[in-house]
mmCIF file of C-alpha atoms in Angstrom:
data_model
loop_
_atom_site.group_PDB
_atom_site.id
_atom_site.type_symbol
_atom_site.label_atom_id
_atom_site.label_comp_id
_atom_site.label_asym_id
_atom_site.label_seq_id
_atom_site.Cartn_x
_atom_site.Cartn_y
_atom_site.Cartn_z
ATOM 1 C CA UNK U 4 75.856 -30.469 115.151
ATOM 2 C CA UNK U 5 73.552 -28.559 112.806
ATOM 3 C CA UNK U 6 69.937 -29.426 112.538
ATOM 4 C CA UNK U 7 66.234 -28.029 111.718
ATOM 5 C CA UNK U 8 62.820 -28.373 113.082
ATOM 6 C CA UNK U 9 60.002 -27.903 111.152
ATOM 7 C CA UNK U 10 56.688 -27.227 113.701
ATOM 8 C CA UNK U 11 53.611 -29.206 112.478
ATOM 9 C CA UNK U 12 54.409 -32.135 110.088
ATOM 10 C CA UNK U 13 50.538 -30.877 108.622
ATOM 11 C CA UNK U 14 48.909 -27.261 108.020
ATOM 12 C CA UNK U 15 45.665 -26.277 106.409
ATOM 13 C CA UNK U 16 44.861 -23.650 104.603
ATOM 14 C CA UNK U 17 42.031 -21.992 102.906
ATOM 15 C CA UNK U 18 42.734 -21.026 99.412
ATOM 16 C CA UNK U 19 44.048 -17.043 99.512
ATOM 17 C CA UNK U 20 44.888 -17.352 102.866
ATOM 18 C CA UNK U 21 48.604 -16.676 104.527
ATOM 19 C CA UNK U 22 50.757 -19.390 104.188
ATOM 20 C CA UNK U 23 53.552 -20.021 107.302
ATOM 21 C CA UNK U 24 55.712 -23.146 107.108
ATOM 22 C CA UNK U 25 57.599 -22.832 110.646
ATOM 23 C CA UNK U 26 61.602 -23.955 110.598
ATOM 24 C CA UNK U 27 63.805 -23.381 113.295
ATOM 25 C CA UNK U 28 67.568 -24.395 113.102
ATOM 26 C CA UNK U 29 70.693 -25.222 115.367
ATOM 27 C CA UNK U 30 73.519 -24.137 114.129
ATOM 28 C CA UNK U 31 77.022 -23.222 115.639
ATOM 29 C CA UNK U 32 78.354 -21.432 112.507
ATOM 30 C CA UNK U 33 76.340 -19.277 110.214
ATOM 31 C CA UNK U 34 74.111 -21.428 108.357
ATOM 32 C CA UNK U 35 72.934 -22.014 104.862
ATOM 33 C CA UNK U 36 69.281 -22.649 105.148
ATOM 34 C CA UNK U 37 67.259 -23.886 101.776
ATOM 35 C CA UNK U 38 63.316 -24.348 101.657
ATOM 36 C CA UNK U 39 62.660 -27.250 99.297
ATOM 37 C CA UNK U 40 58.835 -28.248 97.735
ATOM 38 C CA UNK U 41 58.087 -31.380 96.918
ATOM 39 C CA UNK U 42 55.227 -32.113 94.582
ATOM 40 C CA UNK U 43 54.095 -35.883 94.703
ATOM 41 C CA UNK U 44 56.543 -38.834 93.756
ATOM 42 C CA UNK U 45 58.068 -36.200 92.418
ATOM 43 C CA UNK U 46 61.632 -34.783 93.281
ATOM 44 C CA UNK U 47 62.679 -31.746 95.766
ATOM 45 C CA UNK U 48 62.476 -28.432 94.059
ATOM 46 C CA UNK U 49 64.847 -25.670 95.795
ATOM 47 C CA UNK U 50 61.881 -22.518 96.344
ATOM 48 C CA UNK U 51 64.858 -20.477 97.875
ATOM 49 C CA UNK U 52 67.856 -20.021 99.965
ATOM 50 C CA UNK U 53 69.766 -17.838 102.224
ATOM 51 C CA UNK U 54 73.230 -17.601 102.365
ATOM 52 C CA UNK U 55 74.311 -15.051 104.782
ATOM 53 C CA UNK U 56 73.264 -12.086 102.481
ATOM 54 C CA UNK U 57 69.725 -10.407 102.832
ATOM 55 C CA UNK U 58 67.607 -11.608 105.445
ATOM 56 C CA UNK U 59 64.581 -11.533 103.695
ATOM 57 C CA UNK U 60 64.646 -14.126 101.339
ATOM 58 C CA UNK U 61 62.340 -13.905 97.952
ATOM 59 C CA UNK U 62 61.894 -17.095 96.269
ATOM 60 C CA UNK U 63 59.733 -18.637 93.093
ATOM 61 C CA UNK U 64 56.060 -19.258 93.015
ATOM 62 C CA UNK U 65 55.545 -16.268 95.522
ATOM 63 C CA UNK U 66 57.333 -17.753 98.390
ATOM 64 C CA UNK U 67 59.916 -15.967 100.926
ATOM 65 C CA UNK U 68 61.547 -16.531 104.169
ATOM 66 C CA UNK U 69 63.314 -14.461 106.684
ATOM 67 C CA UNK U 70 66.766 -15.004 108.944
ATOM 68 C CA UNK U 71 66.166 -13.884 112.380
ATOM 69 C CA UNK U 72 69.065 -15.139 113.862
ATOM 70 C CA UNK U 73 67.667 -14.252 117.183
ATOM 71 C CA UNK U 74 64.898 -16.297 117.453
ATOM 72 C CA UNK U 75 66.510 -18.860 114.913
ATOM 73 C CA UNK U 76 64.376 -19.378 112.350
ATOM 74 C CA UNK U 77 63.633 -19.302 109.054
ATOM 75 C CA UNK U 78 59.604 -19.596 108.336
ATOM 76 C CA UNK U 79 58.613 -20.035 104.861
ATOM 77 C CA UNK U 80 55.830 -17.539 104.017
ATOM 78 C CA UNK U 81 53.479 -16.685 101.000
ATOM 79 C CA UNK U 82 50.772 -13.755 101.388
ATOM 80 C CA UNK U 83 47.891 -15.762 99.266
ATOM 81 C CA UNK U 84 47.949 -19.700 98.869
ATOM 82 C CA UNK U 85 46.998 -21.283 95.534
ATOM 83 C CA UNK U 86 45.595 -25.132 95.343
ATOM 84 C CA UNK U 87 48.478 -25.587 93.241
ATOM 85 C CA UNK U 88 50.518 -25.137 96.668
ATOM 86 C CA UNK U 89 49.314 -28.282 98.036
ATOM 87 C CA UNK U 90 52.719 -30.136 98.719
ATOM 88 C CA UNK U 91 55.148 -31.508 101.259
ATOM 89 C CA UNK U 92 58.204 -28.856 101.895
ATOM 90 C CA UNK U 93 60.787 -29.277 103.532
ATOM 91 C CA UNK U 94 63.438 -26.948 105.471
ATOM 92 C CA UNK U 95 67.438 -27.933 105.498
ATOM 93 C CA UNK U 96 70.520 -26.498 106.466
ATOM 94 C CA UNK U 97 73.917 -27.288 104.917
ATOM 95 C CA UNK U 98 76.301 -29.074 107.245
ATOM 96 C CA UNK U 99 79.765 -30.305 106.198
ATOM 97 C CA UNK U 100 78.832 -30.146 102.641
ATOM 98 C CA UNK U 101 75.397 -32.113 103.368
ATOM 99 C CA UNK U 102 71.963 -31.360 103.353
ATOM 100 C CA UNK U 103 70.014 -32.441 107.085
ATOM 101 C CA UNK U 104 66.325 -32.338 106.543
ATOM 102 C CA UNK U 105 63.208 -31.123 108.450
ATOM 103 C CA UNK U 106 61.048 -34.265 108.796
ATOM 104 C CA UNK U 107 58.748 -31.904 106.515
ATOM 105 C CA UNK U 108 55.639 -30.246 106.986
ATOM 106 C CA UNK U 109 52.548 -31.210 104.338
ATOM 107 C CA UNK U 110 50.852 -28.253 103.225
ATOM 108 C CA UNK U 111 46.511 -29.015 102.257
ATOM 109 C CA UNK U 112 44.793 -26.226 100.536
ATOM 110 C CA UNK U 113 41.132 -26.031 100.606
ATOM 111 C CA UNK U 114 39.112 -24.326 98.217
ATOM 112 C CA UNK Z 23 68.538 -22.879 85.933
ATOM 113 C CA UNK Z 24 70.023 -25.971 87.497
ATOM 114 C CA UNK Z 25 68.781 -29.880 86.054
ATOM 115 C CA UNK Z 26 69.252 -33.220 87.154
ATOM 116 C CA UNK Z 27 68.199 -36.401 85.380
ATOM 117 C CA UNK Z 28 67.165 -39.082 87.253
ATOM 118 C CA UNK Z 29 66.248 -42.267 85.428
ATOM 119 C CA UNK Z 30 64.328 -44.760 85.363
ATOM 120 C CA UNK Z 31 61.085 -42.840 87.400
ATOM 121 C CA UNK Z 32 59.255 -46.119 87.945
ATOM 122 C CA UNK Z 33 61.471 -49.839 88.620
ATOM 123 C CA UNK Z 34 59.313 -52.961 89.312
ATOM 124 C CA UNK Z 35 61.111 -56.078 89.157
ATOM 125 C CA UNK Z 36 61.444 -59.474 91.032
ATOM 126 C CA UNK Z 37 63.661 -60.454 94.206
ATOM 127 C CA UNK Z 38 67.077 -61.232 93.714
ATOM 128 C CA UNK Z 39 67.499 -58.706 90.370
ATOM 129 C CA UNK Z 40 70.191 -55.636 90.436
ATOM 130 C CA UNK Z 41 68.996 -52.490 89.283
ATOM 131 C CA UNK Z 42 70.828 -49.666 88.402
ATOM 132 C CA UNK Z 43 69.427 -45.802 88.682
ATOM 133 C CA UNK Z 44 71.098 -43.026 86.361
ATOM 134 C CA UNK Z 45 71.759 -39.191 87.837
ATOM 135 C CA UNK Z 46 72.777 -36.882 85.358
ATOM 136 C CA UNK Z 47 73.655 -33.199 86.154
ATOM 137 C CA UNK Z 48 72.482 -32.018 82.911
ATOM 138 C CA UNK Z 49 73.775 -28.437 82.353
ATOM 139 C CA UNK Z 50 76.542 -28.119 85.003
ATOM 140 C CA UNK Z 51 79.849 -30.176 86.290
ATOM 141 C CA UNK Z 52 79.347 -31.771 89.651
ATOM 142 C CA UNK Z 53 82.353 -32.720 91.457
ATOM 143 C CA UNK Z 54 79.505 -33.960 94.565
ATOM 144 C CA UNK Z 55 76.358 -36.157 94.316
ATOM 145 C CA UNK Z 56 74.325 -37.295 96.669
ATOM 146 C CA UNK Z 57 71.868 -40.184 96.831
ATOM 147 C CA UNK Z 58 68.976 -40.429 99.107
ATOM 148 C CA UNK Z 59 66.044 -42.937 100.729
ATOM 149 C CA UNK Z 60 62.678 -41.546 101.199
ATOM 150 C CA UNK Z 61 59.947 -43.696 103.236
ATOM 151 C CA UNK Z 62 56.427 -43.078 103.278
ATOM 152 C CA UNK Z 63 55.687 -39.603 104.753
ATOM 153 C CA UNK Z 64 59.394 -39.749 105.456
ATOM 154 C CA UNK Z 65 61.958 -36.995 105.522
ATOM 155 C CA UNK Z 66 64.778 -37.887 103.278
ATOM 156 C CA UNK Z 67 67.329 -39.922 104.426
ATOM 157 C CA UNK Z 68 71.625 -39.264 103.277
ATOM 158 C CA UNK Z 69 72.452 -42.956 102.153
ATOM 159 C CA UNK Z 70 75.621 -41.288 100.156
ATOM 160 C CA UNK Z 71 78.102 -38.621 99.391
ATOM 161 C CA UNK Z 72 79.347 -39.515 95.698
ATOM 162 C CA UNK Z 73 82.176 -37.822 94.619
ATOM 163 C CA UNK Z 74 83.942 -37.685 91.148
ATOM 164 C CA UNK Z 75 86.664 -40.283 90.646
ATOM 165 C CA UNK Z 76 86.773 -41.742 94.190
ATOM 166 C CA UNK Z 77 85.125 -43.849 96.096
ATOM 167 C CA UNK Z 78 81.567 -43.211 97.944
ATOM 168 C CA UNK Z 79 81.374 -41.776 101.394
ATOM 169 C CA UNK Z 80 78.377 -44.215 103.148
ATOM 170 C CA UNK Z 81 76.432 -43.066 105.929
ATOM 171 C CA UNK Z 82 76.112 -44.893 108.840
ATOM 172 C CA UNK Z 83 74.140 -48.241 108.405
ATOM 173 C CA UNK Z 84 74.022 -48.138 104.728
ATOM 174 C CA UNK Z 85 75.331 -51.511 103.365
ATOM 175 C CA UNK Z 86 78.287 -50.439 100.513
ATOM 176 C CA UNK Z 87 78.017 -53.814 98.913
ATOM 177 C CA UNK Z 88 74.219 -53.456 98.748
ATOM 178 C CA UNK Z 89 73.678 -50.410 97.314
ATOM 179 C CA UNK Z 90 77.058 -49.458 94.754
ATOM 180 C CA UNK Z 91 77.706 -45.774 93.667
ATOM 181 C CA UNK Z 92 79.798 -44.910 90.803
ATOM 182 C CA UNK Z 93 80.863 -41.292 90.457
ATOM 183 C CA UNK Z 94 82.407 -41.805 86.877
ATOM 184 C CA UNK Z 95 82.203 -38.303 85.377
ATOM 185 C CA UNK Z 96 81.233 -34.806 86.427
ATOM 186 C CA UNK Z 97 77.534 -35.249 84.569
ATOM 187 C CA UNK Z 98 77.150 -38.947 85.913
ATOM 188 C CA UNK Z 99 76.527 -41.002 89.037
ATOM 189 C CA UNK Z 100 74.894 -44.300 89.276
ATOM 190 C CA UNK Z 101 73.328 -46.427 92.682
ATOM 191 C CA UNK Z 102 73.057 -49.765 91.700
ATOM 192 C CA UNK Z 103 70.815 -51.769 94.418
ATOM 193 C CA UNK Z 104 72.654 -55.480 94.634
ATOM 194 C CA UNK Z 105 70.269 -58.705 94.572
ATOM 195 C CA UNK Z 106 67.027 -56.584 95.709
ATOM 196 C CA UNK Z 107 64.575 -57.621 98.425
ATOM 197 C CA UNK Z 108 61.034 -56.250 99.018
ATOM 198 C CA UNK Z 109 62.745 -54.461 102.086
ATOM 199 C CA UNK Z 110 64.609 -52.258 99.626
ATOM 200 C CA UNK Z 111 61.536 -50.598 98.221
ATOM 201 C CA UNK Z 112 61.324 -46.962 98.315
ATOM 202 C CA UNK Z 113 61.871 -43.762 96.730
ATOM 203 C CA UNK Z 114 65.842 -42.902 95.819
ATOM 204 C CA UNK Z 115 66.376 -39.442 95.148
ATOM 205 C CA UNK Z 116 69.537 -38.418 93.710
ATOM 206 C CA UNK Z 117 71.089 -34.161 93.804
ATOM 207 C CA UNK Z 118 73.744 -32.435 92.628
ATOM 208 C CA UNK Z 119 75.387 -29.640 93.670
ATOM 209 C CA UNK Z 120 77.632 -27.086 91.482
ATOM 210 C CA UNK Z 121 81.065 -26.698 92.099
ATOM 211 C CA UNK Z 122 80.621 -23.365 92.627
ATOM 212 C CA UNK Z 123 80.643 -22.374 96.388
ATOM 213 C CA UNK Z 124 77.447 -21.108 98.069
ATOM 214 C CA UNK Z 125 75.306 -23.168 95.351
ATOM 215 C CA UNK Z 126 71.791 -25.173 96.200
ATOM 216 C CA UNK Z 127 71.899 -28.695 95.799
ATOM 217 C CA UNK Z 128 69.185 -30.035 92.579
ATOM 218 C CA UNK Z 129 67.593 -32.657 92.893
ATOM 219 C CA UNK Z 130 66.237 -35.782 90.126
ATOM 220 C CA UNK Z 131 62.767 -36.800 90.138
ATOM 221 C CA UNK Z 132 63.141 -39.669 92.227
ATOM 222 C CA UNK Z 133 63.019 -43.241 91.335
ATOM 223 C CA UNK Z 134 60.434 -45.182 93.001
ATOM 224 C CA UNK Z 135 61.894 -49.054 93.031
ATOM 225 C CA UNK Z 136 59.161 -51.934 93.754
ATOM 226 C CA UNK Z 137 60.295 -55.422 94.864
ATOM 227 C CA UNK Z 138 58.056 -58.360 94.170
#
């Protein structure tokens, strides 16, 4: 069965400071893996996905992730973080047509 | 890119009322919805697979007769929550997914249902 851990349901960062979201999945076929942000009582917005083409995976509002299929992961990373970053994301692979959700990781940015 | 419609955002209503939530795929066909329970600082949880024409695919201990999907068109799929209790407060999130293969799923705003 296919399934994704996020590490840390919380992470703080100072504004301008590297962002990593950590996601690791189990997965017995190549996986679609999809970083989702959501803002609060608000819907999931999809920041990006990879599907088997380039590892390195640019998304919106500055975001990317990378495949390494060695370590399995796929860590959500943005170079400077914004207050407007402050949200829950969440990490997901695609299995048998369905989504299956990281329990989420809530991202504080401090000014 | 990509929109969903959820509506209504916000439900408050007494025990014992049916309400009905709207998910609209509003710029592409989608043969697949999906409807979806989020608890407080909660991961989302699968309550359904809706697909066009046919009849809802539950997850395990979801009640069918509590919680009724209707996949009528490509654009349109409704959850209507049967004779509501307090217990069935949450946030239902509804997505869509293109029929293209390979596409992301897009998700509604969320409705966030409050039981008296």
């Amino acid at each position: 069965a296919q399934s994704v851990t996020q590490l840390g349901s919380h992470v703080s960062v100072s504004e301008g400071a590297l962002v990593l979201l950590r996601c690791n999945y189990s997965s017995s076929v190549p996986p679609y893996l999809f970083w989702y942000v959501q803002y609060p009582n608000q819907g999931l917005q999809l920041l990006l996905k990879y599907t088997s083409a380039a590892t390195l995976v640019k998304g919106i509002n500055g975001f990317e992730a990378e495949f390494k299929k060695s370590e399995t992961s796929f860590h959500l990373t943005k170079p400077s973080a914004h207050m407007s970053d402050a949200a829950e994301y969440f990490c997901a692979v695609r299995s048998q047509g369905n989504l299956i959700f990281g329990k989420g990781t809530k991202l504080s940015v401090k000014p | 890119g990509a929109v969903v419609s959820q509506h209504p955002s916000r439900v408050i209503c007494k025990s014992g009322t049916s309400v009905k939530i709207e998910c609209r795929s509003l710029d592409f066909q989608a043969t697949t919805m999906f409807w979806y329970r989020q608890f407080p600082k909660k991961s989302l949880m699968l309550m359904a697979t809706s697909n066009e024409g046919s009849k809802a695919t539950y997850e395990q201990g979801v009640e069918k007769d509590k919680f009724l999907i209707n996949h009528a068109s490509l654009t349109l799929s409704t959850l209507t929550v049967t004779s509501a209790h307090p217990e069935d407060s949450s946030f239902y999130i509804c997505s869509a997914r293109e029929n293209r293969g390979g596409q992301p799923q897009h998700f509604g705003d969320g409705t966030r249902l409050s039981i008296l």
